[in-house]
Every structure is written in C-alpha cells, then in structure tokens.
Amino acid sequence: MNSDALRADSVRKIYHGRSGPDIEALSGVSLRIARGERIALLGRNGAGKTTFLRIASTLLAPTSGAVEIFGRDALADPESVRPYLAVVPQEGKPFMHLTPREQAYTYLRARGFSRETAKSRADHALDQMGLAEVADRLSITLSGGQRQRTMVATVISTEAPLMFLDEPTIGMDPFARREVWESFRELTVKGSTILLTTHYLDEAEALSQRLYIIDRGRVLAEGTADELKHRVGGTLRVSIVSGDGIAQQLSTFGPLVRDGDIVHVITGPHGLQEILSIAAHANLTATVGPVTLEEAFLHVVGRSIHDES
Amino acid sequence: MTSLNAALPAVARSRWRGLGALIGTELRVQLHELTSIATSFIVQAVFLVFVGVLAREYLSYTLVGAVVFSTFQIGQRVQNEAAWIRIDHKLHELYHASPMTPEAYFLGMSVGVLTAYSAPIVLLFGVADYLVALAAPVALLLVAVLVAEFVFTASVGYMISTWFKNMRSIWPYSTLFFNFFGVLPPVFYPLFLFPKALQPVALLLPTAGGTALVEHADGILPLPTDWVILAAMSLLVGASLAFVGAVYWARRISRER
C-alpha cells in the first residue's frame, strides 16, 4: 500500500456558539503526510492546531472537507482506521491510581496486545521516557512532567502506524524533551508516522522533517525548517530594539520583520557593518545572529508565536 | 509495527476487543478508593437503622430496597467516572482512537466500576437473605432485577456523562437522581404507603418497580397481575432501550460534533 499516511483536503470546522457567535476554527486546511514522516503543526495558541489534530484522529467531526488515513475515508468510516491510530491528547493525564507501568501495560492490553508484548513494550517505552525509576509509583505522586511523560510512553508503546501528539512535551524539562524527541525519531525510523502540534519553535525545528505554520485556522506556509528560514530573505538577523525610527534606512538592506518594538533586519554578511553603524549612530543596541524559525514564523504570520492576541 | 512501505498490520476486528482489559484497569483504579467503596452504602445503612428503630415491621421492604438502590447508585458512579475520565483526564481519547470500540469502552468501564462496588451489594444481599429468608426463585429474581437495574442506570449515566463540560455541573444531577429514584418513590418503604393513585406510576421507575417485583415474589407485597406485568415490562423495556441507546450514543459521541 503506497497511500499517504494522512491526507486532508479543505477541512473546515465551525463551532456553533450557544449564546455567542459561531467560531470558525479551521478555514480549509489541506495537508499531506507520507508514511514514516515526522510533521509538526506550528502555531500560536488558538491557531486551530488541536482542532485539526482531533479531526484527523477521528475524535471530532469537521463541518466540511475530507480526511483519508492510509487511503481510507476517515470521516465516513472512522472505525476502520482507528486500529492504526494512537493519540496523546492535549493536557491529558494518566489514571492517578495507576503506576506508569500499569498505565502503559493496561492500555496495550486494551488494544489487544498479548501479556508478553504488552509487558516488554511498556518497559521499553518507560525506559525511553526516563521513567524507569518511578515506573512503580502511583501517578498521583508524580510531577506534572512525569505524568506527561507517562502519557507519551503509553502512546508510543503502541508503535501505532500513525500517531497524533498534541503538545507532547508541554511541562517537561529540557532534558526530558530531548529524550522524547529521540524516541519519536526512533519510531519513525521503525515505520510509524507522527503528526505533532507544538508552539515550541526549537521542538518543531529539531524534530520535524517538514512543518506547517498554521494561524487563524489556515495553513500559511509549509516546508522544512531550512526552506521556511530561507524564504525570509537572508541568512543573518540583526535585531534592533526600538528601531522604528531608522526602519526606512534599514529596509534598504533586506526585509524587515517586527516583533513588538524590536525590528529585525534580515540580511547577509555584505550589509552587516553598515547596519551596525546606523544603529550605533542612532544610539540603539543591535544584536546579530543567524535567521531562526522565529523570524520565519514572524515573516509568515506577522506576529510572534507567543502573541496570544 | 509496520515498515514504511509494507501493508498495514491486520487487526482482528471484534466489537468487544479489550473489554476484559478495561474492566481490569477500572477495577485497579477503583480499588484504590476503599473508603469510597466502604461508605458507598452508608445512606442505605442509615435508612435500615431508622426503619429498624421506628417501624420494624417495614424492615424487610427497606432491605430489599437497599439492595436494589445500591445497584442503582453504582450506575451513578459510572456516570461520574465516565465524566471524570473525559473531562479531567481526557483518557477517553486514547481509547477511542484505538482498536477498542466505543461500546466496549462504555461496557468495560461500567463493569469495572460495578465489580469494585459490588461488595456492599453482596453484603446487603446476604443480610436480606438472612433476615427475610429469600427462597431460591426469589433470590434469582432479585439478581435479575439487579442486572436490569444496573444496565438501566449505567447506560443512562454514561449518556448523561457526555453532556457536561465540567464536573461541577454534574454533581447536582447526582443528588437529583438519588432523591427522585431512591428517596421519594417507594423503594425503602412499601408501595402501599405511597399515594394510591400514583402507585402504578411509581412502578414505572426501575428502582421502585424492581423492588416491588422482588417483594411481590417474596410474598410481602401483594400486587395485581397487571401491575406485576407493568413493573416487569417497564424494567425490561427500560433497561433494553437504555442499553441500546447507550451503545448508539457511545458510538456517536466517540467523534464529537
């Protein structure tokens, strides 16, 4: 079977408000994910990432559009594709009166795995998530990050062909996040496909082979992190705080991207010295660095990923 | 595990796949709430003491009612548990996006809760049998009534659990159902003490109807034949419709609108 793992066409979702106005959460999202890919949906809070993920994972009905999973119509017959899915819901929690080991094991058993397979997979996933030491403690005694890792361990232990992970590393420390990323890479090498949502730029860049930038229910850009950065128009970013007064001069060196009162000039090595002198002449501080996904996001969306307005 | 270009693994399709595992999961979870289990029949026990002291001649009725109502209450626990898992833990999404069918999820959770909370019922059943000396056919009828009672209440409870977005909204309904199905109608007291005109109406309720059936079979509550049929049919049809409704609703709600 050579069909895509996931194919979505013009997916729209309108939430009908009981007392307030209707809200259009998705305005025609289309995307395609090949088998074995790791794809990130990157967007601000409320961009529509979770709504899309829930529709794609058969947990929410769209208002219109089409979703195919491994070539099967996931809207007409969700039960036929569900055996191939696994989901980490946003802000999900394990059973508080089960240990991480019990949580993963019983979930695998409910999915139909044999006792032996369930045991070995649960143990392996808990090891991967760095939970071996707390694997036999009740979840109620674990930290928020450990509970989140338990949720991820439970789901990755399924090794399902298509996994949906909604903000999977939220609440985790940087070290734990890297362990989780590594386990996701391992899963796709084995053949699973992963679609995750995140608003961590470093996570999207480090983990995804391609990413979709989504805002206000629309896909605004798609590509690899490098491609998206390249589209900004340069390799270097010069950031000038309160640089609005010299923006016109700066614009001759490359595109400008605004983030609050910071003006970023996207340029190359050629104009660097001149920009720094203009900033120094205006008594403004300038910092230089490579173009990151943050500038790419600002360039595409027009607002910072941390902007919740 | 599937390799990149291999066919998807075959998944044996069974509507009840994972049912036993979820019953076990729910049982493990519930058995950590021993205090809750131990105190789950405290209201029934208090009623028994009150009736035993104030109107001893009605104690048999109260005992049968306590067993029936305990089962009804477990269905309400299913309602709260399903809502808790959905609203607070969001674990239902793990089970819905999996090979497990929505009806297996509903049934697994319900039977798990029932198993955990069955000890008080067994205890009350034993006391009832000791004090009222239930004949074997009556005991069998009581078991059948309890099964129907549980199916009805767990099914209705599961459906109701999906209508709320926060737990606080659910609690008042638990109190309402407790009083509407347990305290007001003739469950803990005999049917003949209920207003005569409303007695057939009371028999339509699964709690009062089920209790009356057992008491009638035990010979402590004479009922006209048509009332027996009314209570039996009401319980049977109510439980069947509620179960079919819950299975339909479980499937429908597994993908939210």
PDB file of C-alpha atoms in Angstrom, chain A residues 5-6 33 52-58 69 84-89 155 162-166 193-197, chain B residues 97:
ATOM      1  CA  ALA A   5      -0.479   8.146   5.964  1.00  0.00           C
ATOM      2  CA  LEU A   6      -2.735  11.182   6.173  1.00  0.00           C
ATOM      3  CA  ILE A  33       1.793  13.347   5.248  1.00  0.00           C
ATOM      4  CA  PHE A  52      -7.209  19.842  13.185  1.00  0.00           C
ATOM      5  CA  LEU A  53      -5.448  17.105  15.105  1.00  0.00           C
ATOM      6  CA  ARG A  54      -8.713  15.966  16.701  1.00  0.00           C
ATOM      7  CA  ILE A  55     -10.454  15.871  13.345  1.00  0.00           C
ATOM      8  CA  ALA A  56      -7.603  13.963  11.726  1.00  0.00           C
ATOM      9  CA  SER A  57      -7.556  11.460  14.577  1.00  0.00           C
ATOM     10  CA  THR A  58     -11.338  10.806  14.186  1.00  0.00           C
ATOM     11  CA  ILE A  69      -5.880   7.802   6.580  1.00  0.00           C
ATOM     12  CA  TYR A  84      -3.949   2.190  13.243  1.00  0.00           C
ATOM     13  CA  LEU A  85      -4.008   5.342  15.371  1.00  0.00           C
ATOM     14  CA  ALA A  86      -2.770   6.447  18.749  1.00  0.00           C
ATOM     15  CA  VAL A  87      -3.288   9.867  20.330  1.00  0.00           C
ATOM     16  CA  VAL A  88      -1.694  11.890  23.096  1.00  0.00           C
ATOM     17  CA  PRO A  89      -4.429  14.403  23.944  1.00  0.00           C
ATOM     18  CA  VAL A 155       1.054   6.037  23.441  1.00  0.00           C
ATOM     19  CA  LEU A 162       0.033   6.830  12.788  1.00  0.00           C
ATOM     20  CA  MET A 163       0.455   8.817  15.977  1.00  0.00           C
ATOM     21  CA  PHE A 164      -1.050  12.172  16.859  1.00  0.00           C
ATOM     22  CA  LEU A 165       0.689  14.068  19.621  1.00  0.00           C
ATOM     23  CA  ASP A 166      -0.877  17.277  20.843  1.00  0.00           C
ATOM     24  CA  THR A 193       4.210   8.343  11.111  1.00  0.00           C
ATOM     25  CA  ILE A 194       3.975  11.213  13.554  1.00  0.00           C
ATOM     26  CA  LEU A 195       1.926  14.385  13.455  1.00  0.00           C
ATOM     27  CA  LEU A 196       2.535  16.648  16.405  1.00  0.00           C
ATOM     28  CA  THR A 197       1.413  20.091  17.370  1.00  0.00           C
TER      29      THR A 197
ATOM     30  CA  ALA B  97      -8.546   6.427  18.804  1.00  0.00           C
TER      31      ALA B  97
END
